[in-house]
PDB file of C-alpha atoms and ligand atoms in Angstrom:
ATOM      1  CA  UNK A   1      -2.083 -11.932  15.838  1.00 75.00           C
ATOM      2  CA  UNK A   2      -1.552  -9.153  18.355  1.00 88.00           C
ATOM      3  CA  UNK A   3      -4.494  -7.211  19.770  1.00 95.00           C
ATOM      4  CA  UNK A   4      -5.910  -4.057  18.202  1.00 97.00           C
ATOM      5  CA  UNK A   5      -4.432  -1.959  21.023  1.00 97.00           C
ATOM      6  CA  UNK A   6      -0.957  -3.445  20.548  1.00 97.00           C
ATOM      7  CA  UNK A   7      -1.027  -3.032  16.781  1.00 98.00           C
ATOM      8  CA  UNK A   8      -2.279   0.556  17.081  1.00 98.00           C
ATOM      9  CA  UNK A   9       0.506   1.389  19.526  1.00 98.00           C
ATOM     10  CA  UNK A  10       3.148   0.051  17.142  1.00 98.00           C
ATOM     11  CA  UNK A  11       1.759   1.774  14.069  1.00 98.00           C
ATOM     12  CA  UNK A  12       1.401   5.063  15.959  1.00 98.00           C
ATOM     13  CA  UNK A  13       5.054   4.863  16.917  1.00 98.00           C
ATOM     14  CA  UNK A  14       6.186   4.123  13.363  1.00 97.00           C
ATOM     15  CA  UNK A  15       3.904   6.751  11.843  1.00 98.00           C
ATOM     16  CA  UNK A  16       4.846   9.418  14.373  1.00 98.00           C
ATOM     17  CA  UNK A  17       1.410  10.344  15.680  1.00 97.00           C
ATOM     18  CA  UNK A  18      -1.939   8.860  16.604  1.00 97.00           C
ATOM     19  CA  UNK A  19      -4.578   9.786  14.039  1.00 97.00           C
ATOM     20  CA  UNK A  20      -7.810   8.485  12.552  1.00 97.00           C
ATOM     21  CA  UNK A  21      -5.777   7.048   9.692  1.00 97.00           C
ATOM     22  CA  UNK A  22      -3.904   4.759  12.098  1.00 98.00           C
ATOM     23  CA  UNK A  23      -7.178   3.449  13.500  1.00 98.00           C
ATOM     24  CA  UNK A  24      -8.597   2.927  10.005  1.00 98.00           C
ATOM     25  CA  UNK A  25      -5.453   1.264   8.718  1.00 98.00           C
ATOM     26  CA  UNK A  26      -5.083  -1.093  11.672  1.00 98.00           C
ATOM     27  CA  UNK A  27      -8.723  -2.157  11.677  1.00 98.00           C
ATOM     28  CA  UNK A  28      -8.775  -2.522   7.896  1.00 98.00           C
ATOM     29  CA  UNK A  29      -5.689  -4.718   7.939  1.00 98.00           C
ATOM     30  CA  UNK A  30      -6.870  -6.909  10.812  1.00 98.00           C
ATOM     31  CA  UNK A  31     -10.252  -7.503   9.187  1.00 98.00           C
ATOM     32  CA  UNK A  32      -8.724  -8.186   5.781  1.00 98.00           C
ATOM     33  CA  UNK A  33      -6.122 -10.629   7.078  1.00 98.00           C
ATOM     34  CA  UNK A  34      -8.799 -12.584   8.896  1.00 97.00           C
ATOM     35  CA  UNK A  35     -10.881 -12.595   5.724  1.00 98.00           C
ATOM     36  CA  UNK A  36      -8.122 -14.166   3.626  1.00 98.00           C
ATOM     37  CA  UNK A  37      -6.945 -16.570   6.317  1.00 97.00           C
ATOM     38  CA  UNK A  38      -3.636 -14.943   7.211  1.00 97.00           C
ATOM     39  CA  UNK A  39      -3.058 -15.411  10.929  1.00 96.00           C
ATOM     40  CA  UNK A  40       0.618 -14.602  11.331  1.00 96.00           C
ATOM     41  CA  UNK A  41       1.516 -11.971   8.706  1.00 96.00           C
ATOM     42  CA  UNK A  42       4.991 -11.256  10.055  1.00 95.00           C
ATOM     43  CA  UNK A  43       5.823 -14.893  10.875  1.00 95.00           C
ATOM     44  CA  UNK A  44       4.898 -18.145   9.167  1.00 96.00           C
ATOM     45  CA  UNK A  45       2.499 -16.438   6.731  1.00 96.00           C
ATOM     46  CA  UNK A  46       4.854 -13.635   5.687  1.00 94.00           C
ATOM     47  CA  UNK A  47       5.569 -15.009   2.217  1.00 95.00           C
ATOM     48  CA  UNK A  48       1.899 -15.578   1.494  1.00 97.00           C
ATOM     49  CA  UNK A  49       0.817 -11.972   1.825  1.00 98.00           C
ATOM     50  CA  UNK A  50       0.748  -9.245  -0.823  1.00 98.00           C
ATOM     51  CA  UNK A  51      -0.941  -5.870  -0.411  1.00 98.00           C
ATOM     52  CA  UNK A  52      -1.926  -3.273  -3.005  1.00 98.00           C
ATOM     53  CA  UNK A  53      -2.696   0.090  -1.459  1.00 98.00           C
ATOM     54  CA  UNK A  54      -4.572   2.806  -3.358  1.00 98.00           C
ATOM     55  CA  UNK A  55      -3.515   5.891  -1.403  1.00 98.00           C
ATOM     56  CA  UNK A  56      -0.387   7.346   0.171  1.00 97.00           C
ATOM     57  CA  UNK A  57      -1.788   8.788   3.359  1.00 97.00           C
ATOM     58  CA  UNK A  58      -1.724   8.048   7.098  1.00 97.00           C
ATOM     59  CA  UNK A  59      -3.543   4.706   6.867  1.00 98.00           C
ATOM     60  CA  UNK A  60      -0.894   3.400   4.468  1.00 98.00           C
ATOM     61  CA  UNK A  61       1.690   3.434   7.261  1.00 98.00           C
ATOM     62  CA  UNK A  62      -0.667   1.477   9.506  1.00 98.00           C
ATOM     63  CA  UNK A  63      -1.266  -1.114   6.795  1.00 98.00           C
ATOM     64  CA  UNK A  64       2.477  -1.498   6.392  1.00 98.00           C
ATOM     65  CA  UNK A  65       2.952  -1.790  10.151  1.00 98.00           C
ATOM     66  CA  UNK A  66       0.268  -4.446  10.708  1.00 98.00           C
ATOM     67  CA  UNK A  67       0.995  -6.552   7.626  1.00 98.00           C
ATOM     68  CA  UNK A  68       4.790  -6.273   7.613  1.00 97.00           C
ATOM     69  CA  UNK A  69       4.545  -5.730   3.862  1.00 98.00           C
ATOM     70  CA  UNK A  70       6.732  -3.021   2.386  1.00 97.00           C
ATOM     71  CA  UNK A  71       7.766  -1.453  -0.899  1.00 96.00           C
ATOM     72  CA  UNK A  72      11.343  -2.603  -0.348  1.00 95.00           C
ATOM     73  CA  UNK A  73      10.268  -6.199   0.065  1.00 95.00           C
ATOM     74  CA  UNK A  74       7.992  -5.879  -2.972  1.00 95.00           C
ATOM     75  CA  UNK A  75       5.152  -7.248  -0.897  1.00 97.00           C
ATOM     76  CA  UNK A  76       3.442  -3.862  -0.952  1.00 97.00           C
ATOM     77  CA  UNK A  77       2.467  -2.059  -4.141  1.00 97.00           C
ATOM     78  CA  UNK A  78       1.283   1.532  -4.218  1.00 98.00           C
ATOM     79  CA  UNK A  79      -1.269   2.495  -6.854  1.00 97.00           C
ATOM     80  CA  UNK A  80      -1.763   6.254  -6.985  1.00 97.00           C
ATOM     81  CA  UNK A  81      -5.584   6.282  -7.103  1.00 98.00           C
ATOM     82  CA  UNK A  82      -6.258   8.608  -4.167  1.00 98.00           C
ATOM     83  CA  UNK A  83      -8.826   6.135  -2.806  1.00 98.00           C
ATOM     84  CA  UNK A  84      -8.750   5.082   0.842  1.00 98.00           C
ATOM     85  CA  UNK A  85      -8.700   1.409  -0.047  1.00 98.00           C
ATOM     86  CA  UNK A  86      -6.380  -1.559  -0.137  1.00 98.00           C
ATOM     87  CA  UNK A  87      -6.465  -5.100  -1.457  1.00 98.00           C
ATOM     88  CA  UNK A  88      -4.981  -7.924   0.571  1.00 98.00           C
ATOM     89  CA  UNK A  89      -3.959 -11.048  -1.325  1.00 98.00           C
ATOM     90  CA  UNK A  90      -3.233 -14.515   0.041  1.00 98.00           C
ATOM     91  CA  UNK A  91      -0.721 -15.709  -2.568  1.00 97.00           C
ATOM     92  CA  UNK A  92      -1.031 -19.314  -1.429  1.00 96.00           C
ATOM     93  CA  UNK A  93      -4.808 -19.610  -1.793  1.00 97.00           C
ATOM     94  CA  UNK A  94      -5.483 -16.832  -4.311  1.00 96.00           C
ATOM     95  CA  UNK A  95      -8.068 -15.367  -1.952  1.00 98.00           C
ATOM     96  CA  UNK A  96      -8.146 -11.573  -2.047  1.00 98.00           C
ATOM     97  CA  UNK A  97     -10.268  -8.903  -0.451  1.00 98.00           C
ATOM     98  CA  UNK A  98     -10.484  -5.223  -1.359  1.00 98.00           C
ATOM     99  CA  UNK A  99     -11.425  -3.051   1.575  1.00 98.00           C
ATOM    100  CA  UNK A 100     -12.681   0.497   1.027  1.00 98.00           C
ATOM    101  CA  UNK A 101     -13.104   3.010   3.844  1.00 98.00           C
ATOM    102  CA  UNK A 102     -16.685   4.306   3.715  1.00 98.00           C
ATOM    103  CA  UNK A 103     -17.141   8.053   3.443  1.00 97.00           C
ATOM    104  CA  UNK A 104     -20.357   7.680   5.525  1.00 96.00           C
ATOM    105  CA  UNK A 105     -18.258   6.722   8.557  1.00 96.00           C
ATOM    106  CA  UNK A 106     -17.267  10.379   9.001  1.00 94.00           C
ATOM    107  CA  UNK A 107     -20.857  11.449   9.687  1.00 93.00           C
ATOM    108  CA  UNK A 108     -21.706   8.273  11.606  1.00 94.00           C
ATOM    109  CA  UNK A 109     -18.938   9.028  14.066  1.00 92.00           C
ATOM    110  CA  UNK A 110     -21.285  11.553  15.722  1.00 92.00           C
ATOM    111  CA  UNK A 111     -23.503   8.643  16.858  1.00 94.00           C
ATOM    112  CA  UNK A 112     -20.677   7.067  18.830  1.00 94.00           C
ATOM    113  CA  UNK A 113     -18.846   9.865  20.569  1.00 89.00           C
ATOM    114  CA  UNK A 114     -21.241  12.856  20.513  1.00 90.00           C
ATOM    115  CA  UNK A 115     -19.598  14.275  23.613  1.00 92.00           C
ATOM    116  CA  UNK A 116     -16.339  14.905  21.749  1.00 93.00           C
ATOM    117  CA  UNK A 117     -16.562  18.362  20.181  1.00 92.00           C
ATOM    118  CA  UNK A 118     -13.504  18.241  17.970  1.00 94.00           C
ATOM    119  CA  UNK A 119     -14.457  16.517  14.725  1.00 92.00           C
ATOM    120  CA  UNK A 120     -11.133  14.781  14.149  1.00 94.00           C
ATOM    121  CA  UNK A 121     -10.840  13.553  17.725  1.00 95.00           C
ATOM    122  CA  UNK A 122     -14.423  12.278  17.549  1.00 95.00           C
ATOM    123  CA  UNK A 123     -13.729  10.361  14.342  1.00 96.00           C
ATOM    124  CA  UNK A 124     -10.573   8.869  15.809  1.00 96.00           C
ATOM    125  CA  UNK A 125     -12.374   7.550  18.900  1.00 96.00           C
ATOM    126  CA  UNK A 126     -15.486   6.445  16.998  1.00 97.00           C
ATOM    127  CA  UNK A 127     -13.461   4.509  14.433  1.00 97.00           C
ATOM    128  CA  UNK A 128     -12.052   2.400  17.276  1.00 97.00           C
ATOM    129  CA  UNK A 129     -15.490   1.069  18.208  1.00 96.00           C
ATOM    130  CA  UNK A 130     -17.684   1.326  15.104  1.00 97.00           C
ATOM    131  CA  UNK A 131     -18.793  -1.984  13.566  1.00 97.00           C
ATOM    132  CA  UNK A 132     -16.665  -3.005  10.588  1.00 98.00           C
ATOM    133  CA  UNK A 133     -19.687  -2.822   8.276  1.00 97.00           C
ATOM    134  CA  UNK A 134     -20.082   0.888   9.016  1.00 97.00           C
ATOM    135  CA  UNK A 135     -16.404   1.606   8.523  1.00 98.00           C
ATOM    136  CA  UNK A 136     -15.666  -0.425   5.422  1.00 98.00           C
ATOM    137  CA  UNK A 137     -17.030  -2.168   2.400  1.00 98.00           C
ATOM    138  CA  UNK A 138     -15.477  -5.514   1.528  1.00 98.00           C
ATOM    139  CA  UNK A 139     -15.224  -6.932  -1.977  1.00 98.00           C
ATOM    140  CA  UNK A 140     -13.957 -10.380  -2.790  1.00 98.00           C
ATOM    141  CA  UNK A 141     -11.691  -9.888  -5.768  1.00 98.00           C
ATOM    142  CA  UNK A 142      -9.219 -11.703  -7.953  1.00 97.00           C
ATOM    143  CA  UNK A 143      -5.869 -10.039  -8.596  1.00 97.00           C
ATOM    144  CA  UNK A 144      -3.886 -11.321 -11.564  1.00 95.00           C
ATOM    145  CA  UNK A 145      -0.269 -10.783 -10.523  1.00 94.00           C
ATOM    146  CA  UNK A 146       2.684 -11.061 -12.869  1.00 91.00           C
ATOM    147  CA  UNK A 147       5.856 -12.863 -11.801  1.00 90.00           C
ATOM    148  CA  UNK A 148       7.773  -9.625 -12.349  1.00 92.00           C
ATOM    149  CA  UNK A 149       5.605  -7.867  -9.725  1.00 92.00           C
ATOM    150  CA  UNK A 150       6.307 -10.365  -6.976  1.00 93.00           C
ATOM    151  CA  UNK A 151       9.109 -10.631  -4.402  1.00 92.00           C
ATOM    152  CA  UNK A 152      12.237 -12.547  -5.389  1.00 89.00           C
ATOM    153  CA  UNK A 153      15.202 -11.947  -7.633  1.00 89.00           C
ATOM    154  CA  UNK A 154      14.680  -9.678 -10.648  1.00 89.00           C
ATOM    155  CA  UNK A 155      13.633 -11.696 -13.683  1.00 89.00           C
ATOM    156  CA  UNK A 156      15.773  -9.516 -15.929  1.00 93.00           C
ATOM    157  CA  UNK A 157      17.870  -6.400 -16.109  1.00 96.00           C
ATOM    158  CA  UNK A 158      18.173  -4.517 -19.377  1.00 97.00           C
ATOM    159  CA  UNK A 159      19.934  -1.322 -20.364  1.00 98.00           C
ATOM    160  CA  UNK A 160      18.024   1.619 -21.793  1.00 98.00           C
ATOM    161  CA  UNK A 161      19.248   2.195 -25.337  1.00 98.00           C
ATOM    162  CA  UNK A 162      18.847   5.951 -25.007  1.00 97.00           C
ATOM    163  CA  UNK A 163      20.133   7.016 -21.545  1.00 95.00           C
ATOM    164  CA  UNK A 164      22.031   3.910 -20.467  1.00 96.00           C
ATOM    165  CA  UNK A 165      20.220   3.430 -17.158  1.00 97.00           C
ATOM    166  CA  UNK A 166      19.597  -0.178 -16.152  1.00 98.00           C
ATOM    167  CA  UNK A 167      15.985  -1.273 -15.788  1.00 98.00           C
ATOM    168  CA  UNK A 168      14.901  -4.198 -13.612  1.00 96.00           C
ATOM    169  CA  UNK A 169      11.690  -6.110 -13.156  1.00 94.00           C
ATOM    170  CA  UNK A 170      10.412  -5.892 -16.756  1.00 95.00           C
ATOM    171  CA  UNK A 171       9.701  -2.159 -16.507  1.00 96.00           C
ATOM    172  CA  UNK A 172      11.379  -1.408 -19.832  1.00 97.00           C
ATOM    173  CA  UNK A 173       9.341  -0.217 -22.808  1.00 97.00           C
ATOM    174  CA  UNK A 174       9.811  -1.018 -26.469  1.00 97.00           C
ATOM    175  CA  UNK A 175       9.428   1.954 -28.771  1.00 96.00           C
ATOM    176  CA  UNK A 176      10.155   1.861 -32.507  1.00 95.00           C
ATOM    177  CA  UNK A 177      12.297  -1.229 -32.017  1.00 97.00           C
ATOM    178  CA  UNK A 178      14.364   0.254 -29.174  1.00 97.00           C
ATOM    179  CA  UNK A 179      14.389  -0.819 -25.549  1.00 98.00           C
ATOM    180  CA  UNK A 180      13.846   2.248 -23.372  1.00 98.00           C
ATOM    181  CA  UNK A 181      13.402   3.065 -19.722  1.00 98.00           C
ATOM    182  CA  UNK A 182      10.073   4.652 -18.847  1.00 97.00           C
ATOM    183  CA  UNK A 183      11.549   8.153 -18.456  1.00 97.00           C
ATOM    184  CA  UNK A 184      13.019   7.958 -21.964  1.00 97.00           C
ATOM    185  CA  UNK A 185       9.731   6.589 -23.276  1.00 97.00           C
ATOM    186  CA  UNK A 186       8.007   9.818 -22.245  1.00 96.00           C
ATOM    187  CA  UNK A 187       7.239   9.393 -18.553  1.00 95.00           C
ATOM    188  CA  UNK A 188      10.063  11.531 -17.183  1.00 95.00           C
ATOM    189  CA  UNK A 189       9.078  13.350 -13.976  1.00 96.00           C
ATOM    190  CA  UNK A 190      12.319  15.381 -13.726  1.00 93.00           C
ATOM    191  CA  UNK A 191      14.346  17.750 -15.862  1.00 92.00           C
ATOM    192  CA  UNK A 192      18.100  17.382 -15.844  1.00 89.00           C
ATOM    193  CA  UNK A 193      19.694  20.676 -14.835  1.00 92.00           C
ATOM    194  CA  UNK A 194      23.324  19.586 -14.881  1.00 89.00           C
ATOM    195  CA  UNK A 195      24.946  16.286 -15.797  1.00 81.00           C
ATOM    196  CA  UNK A 196      27.401  15.239 -13.134  1.00 78.00           C
ATOM    197  CA  UNK A 197      30.197  12.933 -14.218  1.00 70.00           C
ATOM    198  CA  UNK A 198      28.958   9.390 -13.731  1.00 65.00           C
ATOM    199  CA  UNK A 199      32.427   8.005 -13.233  1.00 63.00           C
ATOM    200  CA  UNK A 200      32.909  10.404 -10.356  1.00 57.00           C
ATOM    201  CA  UNK A 201      35.960  12.488 -11.224  1.00 54.00           C
ATOM    202  CA  UNK A 202      34.458  15.226  -9.004  1.00 46.00           C
TER     203      UNK A 202
HETATM  204 ZN1   ZN B 301      -1.463  10.388  10.566  1.00 89.57          ZN
HETATM  205 ZN1   ZN B 302      16.462   5.806 -20.551  1.00 89.57          ZN
END
């Protein structure tokens, strides 16, 4: 695998700026991959790796950059927990590690770069050199994954019996004997303001 400096440079470019989250995400990913025996995440090991990330913040971009996993490839899953943590799964061996960024690291950063006055700059520099055990906690975990959550062709496509939208990947819901999409089953996040013609007559 590439060096920390190389990986940080790439993730900073993809993310758009250098920030503490990039440092956290790169170090978290490198440590986790080593832990589960993934040496070449973007090469020979790319089909063995699956990542579940528990927050959508800066570090998430770094995790994506280092691991090569992405939402579009279905090798990255986002769980909206608001926790700076991610679980890295070796699909071949079943080994998995959940890594949580420790809140204590913020205060500990003062021990490493006391000369830096700006708090955020100090954290960024300290996180580059702090021992992993001060930055993260590691849990060995088991992650039961369903076939319909994994990369590969969709297992099935069904049509919602209320709105007509097509649902892939077993995300349909059965309600009172009808097959519905999740929005129609009560999880709709939008309100339709105007119905444009689906056939596209303008
Ligand atoms: Zn950032
Ligand atoms: Zn529907």
